[in-house]
Tab-separated table of N, CA and C in Angstrom:
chain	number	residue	atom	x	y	z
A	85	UNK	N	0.846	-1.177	0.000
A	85	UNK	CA	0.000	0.000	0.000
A	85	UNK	C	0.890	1.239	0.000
A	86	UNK	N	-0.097	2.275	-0.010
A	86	UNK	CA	1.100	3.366	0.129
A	86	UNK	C	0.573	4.811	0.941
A	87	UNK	N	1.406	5.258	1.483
A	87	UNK	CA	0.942	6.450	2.732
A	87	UNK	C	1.276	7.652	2.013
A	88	UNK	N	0.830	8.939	1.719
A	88	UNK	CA	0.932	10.299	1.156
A	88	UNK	C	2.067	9.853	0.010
A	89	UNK	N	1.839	9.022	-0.838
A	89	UNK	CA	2.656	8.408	-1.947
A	89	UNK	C	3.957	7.555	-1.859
A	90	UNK	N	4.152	7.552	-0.683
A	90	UNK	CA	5.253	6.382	-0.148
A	90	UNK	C	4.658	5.398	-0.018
A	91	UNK	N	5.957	4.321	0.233
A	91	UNK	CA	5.192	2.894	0.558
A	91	UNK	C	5.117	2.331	1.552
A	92	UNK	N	4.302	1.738	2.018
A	92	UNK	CA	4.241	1.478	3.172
A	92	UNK	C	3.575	-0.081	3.317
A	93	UNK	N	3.651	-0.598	4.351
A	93	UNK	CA	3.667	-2.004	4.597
A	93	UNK	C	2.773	-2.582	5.654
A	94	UNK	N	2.230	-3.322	5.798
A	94	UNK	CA	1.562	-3.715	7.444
A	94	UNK	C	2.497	-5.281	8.182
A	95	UNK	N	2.910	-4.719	9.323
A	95	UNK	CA	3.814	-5.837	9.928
A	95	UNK	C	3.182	-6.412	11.124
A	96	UNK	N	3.109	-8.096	10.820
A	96	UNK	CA	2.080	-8.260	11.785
A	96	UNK	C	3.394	-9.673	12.863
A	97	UNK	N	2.809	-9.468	14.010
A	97	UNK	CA	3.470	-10.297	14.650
A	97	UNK	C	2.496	-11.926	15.154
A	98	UNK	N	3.075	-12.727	15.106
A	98	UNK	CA	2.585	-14.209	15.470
A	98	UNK	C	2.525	-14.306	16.996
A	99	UNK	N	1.063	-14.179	17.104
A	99	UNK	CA	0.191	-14.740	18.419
A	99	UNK	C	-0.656	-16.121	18.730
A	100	UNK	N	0.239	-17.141	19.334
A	100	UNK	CA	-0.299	-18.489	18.709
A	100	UNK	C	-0.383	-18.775	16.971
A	101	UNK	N	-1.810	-19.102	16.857
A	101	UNK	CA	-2.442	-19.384	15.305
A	101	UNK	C	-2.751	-18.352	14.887
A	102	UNK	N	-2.413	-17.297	14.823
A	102	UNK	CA	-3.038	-15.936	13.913
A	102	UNK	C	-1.653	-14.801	14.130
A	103	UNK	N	-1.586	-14.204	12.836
A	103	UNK	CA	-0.971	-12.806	12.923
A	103	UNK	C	-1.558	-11.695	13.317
A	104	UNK	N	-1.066	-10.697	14.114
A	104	UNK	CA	-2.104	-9.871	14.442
A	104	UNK	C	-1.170	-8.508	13.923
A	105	UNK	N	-1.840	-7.316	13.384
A	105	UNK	CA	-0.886	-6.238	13.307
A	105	UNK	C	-0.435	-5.693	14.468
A	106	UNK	N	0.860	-5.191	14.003
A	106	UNK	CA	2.026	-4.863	15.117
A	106	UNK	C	2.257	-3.177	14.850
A	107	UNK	N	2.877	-2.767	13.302
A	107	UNK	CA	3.083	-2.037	13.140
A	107	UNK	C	2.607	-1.348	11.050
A	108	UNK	N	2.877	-0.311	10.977
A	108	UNK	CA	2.678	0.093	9.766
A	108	UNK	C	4.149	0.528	9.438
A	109	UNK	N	4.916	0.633	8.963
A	109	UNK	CA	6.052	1.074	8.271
A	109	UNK	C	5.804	1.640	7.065
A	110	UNK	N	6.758	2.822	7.019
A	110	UNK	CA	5.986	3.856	5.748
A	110	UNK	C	7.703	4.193	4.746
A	111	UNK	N	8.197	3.728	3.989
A	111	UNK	CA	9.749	3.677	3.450
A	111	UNK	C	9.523	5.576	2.430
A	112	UNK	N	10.424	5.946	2.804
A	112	UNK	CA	11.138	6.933	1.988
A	112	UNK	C	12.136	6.319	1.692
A	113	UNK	N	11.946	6.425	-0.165
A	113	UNK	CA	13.472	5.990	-0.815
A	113	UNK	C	14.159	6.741	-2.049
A	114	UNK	N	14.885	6.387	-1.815
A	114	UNK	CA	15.892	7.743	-2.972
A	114	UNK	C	16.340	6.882	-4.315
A	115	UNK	N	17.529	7.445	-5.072
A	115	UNK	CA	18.089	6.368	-5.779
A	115	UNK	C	18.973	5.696	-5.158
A	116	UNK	N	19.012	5.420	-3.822
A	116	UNK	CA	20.377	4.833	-3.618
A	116	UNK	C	19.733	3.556	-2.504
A	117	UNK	N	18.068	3.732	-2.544
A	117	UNK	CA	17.333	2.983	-1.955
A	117	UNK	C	16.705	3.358	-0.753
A	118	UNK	N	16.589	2.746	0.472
A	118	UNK	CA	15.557	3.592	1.380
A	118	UNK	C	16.537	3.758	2.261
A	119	UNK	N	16.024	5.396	2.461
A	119	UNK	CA	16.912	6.379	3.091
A	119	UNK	C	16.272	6.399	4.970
A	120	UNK	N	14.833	6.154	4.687
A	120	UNK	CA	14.198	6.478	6.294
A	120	UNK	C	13.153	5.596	6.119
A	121	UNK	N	12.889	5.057	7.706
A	121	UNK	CA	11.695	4.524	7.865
A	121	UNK	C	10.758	4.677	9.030
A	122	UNK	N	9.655	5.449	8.411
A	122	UNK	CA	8.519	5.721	10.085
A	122	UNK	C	7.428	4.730	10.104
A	123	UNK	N	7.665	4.136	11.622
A	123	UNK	CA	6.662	3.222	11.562
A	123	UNK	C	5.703	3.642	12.788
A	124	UNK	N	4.563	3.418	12.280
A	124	UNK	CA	3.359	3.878	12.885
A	124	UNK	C	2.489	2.444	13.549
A	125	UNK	N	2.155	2.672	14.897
A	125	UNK	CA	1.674	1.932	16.164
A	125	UNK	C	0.265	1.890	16.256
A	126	UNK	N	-0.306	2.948	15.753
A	126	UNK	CA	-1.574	3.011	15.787
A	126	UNK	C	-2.396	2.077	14.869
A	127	UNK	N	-3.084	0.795	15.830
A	127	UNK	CA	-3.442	-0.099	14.656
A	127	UNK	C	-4.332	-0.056	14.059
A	128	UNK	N	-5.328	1.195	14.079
A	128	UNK	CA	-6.579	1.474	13.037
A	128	UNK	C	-5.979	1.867	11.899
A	129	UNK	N	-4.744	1.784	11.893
A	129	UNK	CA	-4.226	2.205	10.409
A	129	UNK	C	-4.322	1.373	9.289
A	130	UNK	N	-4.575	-0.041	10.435
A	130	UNK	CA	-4.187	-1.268	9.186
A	130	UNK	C	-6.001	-0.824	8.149
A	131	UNK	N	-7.301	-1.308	9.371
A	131	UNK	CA	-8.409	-0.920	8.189
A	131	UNK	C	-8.220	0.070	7.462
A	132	UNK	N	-7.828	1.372	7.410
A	132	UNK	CA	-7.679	2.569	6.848
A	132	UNK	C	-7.062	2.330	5.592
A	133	UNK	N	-6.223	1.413	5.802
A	133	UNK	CA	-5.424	1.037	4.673
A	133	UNK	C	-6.182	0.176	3.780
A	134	UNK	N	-6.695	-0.573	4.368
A	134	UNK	CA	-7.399	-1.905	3.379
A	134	UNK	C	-6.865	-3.298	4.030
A	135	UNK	N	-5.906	-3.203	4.965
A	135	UNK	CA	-5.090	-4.509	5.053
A	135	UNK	C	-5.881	-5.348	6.313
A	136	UNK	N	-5.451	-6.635	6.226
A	136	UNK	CA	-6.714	-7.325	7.295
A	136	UNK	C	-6.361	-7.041	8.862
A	137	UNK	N	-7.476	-7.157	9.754
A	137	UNK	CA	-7.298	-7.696	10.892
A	137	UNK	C	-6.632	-8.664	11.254
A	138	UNK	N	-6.400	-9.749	11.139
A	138	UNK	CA	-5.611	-10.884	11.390
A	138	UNK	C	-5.004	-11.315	10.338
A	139	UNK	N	-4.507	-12.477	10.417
A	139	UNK	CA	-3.856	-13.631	9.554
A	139	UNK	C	-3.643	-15.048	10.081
A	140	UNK	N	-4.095	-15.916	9.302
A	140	UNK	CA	-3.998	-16.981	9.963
A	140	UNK	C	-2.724	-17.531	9.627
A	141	UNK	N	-2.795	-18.724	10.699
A	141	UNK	CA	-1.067	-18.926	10.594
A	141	UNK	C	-0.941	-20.302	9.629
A	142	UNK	N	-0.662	-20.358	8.502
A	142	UNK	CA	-0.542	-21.542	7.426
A	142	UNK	C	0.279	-22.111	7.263
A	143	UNK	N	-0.070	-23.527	6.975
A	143	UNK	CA	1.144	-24.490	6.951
A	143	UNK	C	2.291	-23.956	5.839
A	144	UNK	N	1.931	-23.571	4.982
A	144	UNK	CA	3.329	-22.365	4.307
A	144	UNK	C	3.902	-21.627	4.452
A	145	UNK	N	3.128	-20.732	5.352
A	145	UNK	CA	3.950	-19.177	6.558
A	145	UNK	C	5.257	-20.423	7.316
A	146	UNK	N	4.403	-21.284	8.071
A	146	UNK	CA	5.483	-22.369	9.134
A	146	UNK	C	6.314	-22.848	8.423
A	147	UNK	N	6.375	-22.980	7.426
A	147	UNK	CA	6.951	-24.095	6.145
A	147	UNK	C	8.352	-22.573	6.218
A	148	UNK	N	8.039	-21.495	6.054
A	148	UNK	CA	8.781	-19.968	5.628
A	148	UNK	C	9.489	-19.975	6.352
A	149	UNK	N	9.023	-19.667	7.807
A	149	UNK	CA	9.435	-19.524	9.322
A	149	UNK	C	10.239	-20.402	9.533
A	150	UNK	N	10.061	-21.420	9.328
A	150	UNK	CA	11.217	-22.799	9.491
A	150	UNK	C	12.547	-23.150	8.898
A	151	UNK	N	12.614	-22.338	7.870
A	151	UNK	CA	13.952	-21.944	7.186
A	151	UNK	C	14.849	-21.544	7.357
């Protein structure tokens, strides 16, 4: 997604069986790649954005994680 034309991300952390959002991270990047990163706590940001409430935790995320 993207915040006042930057990009930005939703970072969710693993609680048991579900991801839950943690944080929003918003990248300013230049040509030399990303220069700064503000990450935002406030988790009504994730609906605002479009991004889900949870995530479930899938045998392919574990399959990822296990690497």
């Amino acid at each position: 997604t993207r915040a006042n034309g930057q990009y930005a991300f939703g970072l969710y952390m693993r609680y048991g069986d579900v991801y839950r959002p943690f944080n929003l991270p918003v990248l300013t990047l230049t040509p030399d790649g990303v220069s700064h990163v503000s990450c935002f706590f406030d988790l009504r940001l994730f609906e605002k954005f479009g991004l889900p409430g949870s995530l479930p935790v899938t045998s392919d995320r574990l399959a990822a994680g296990a690497a």
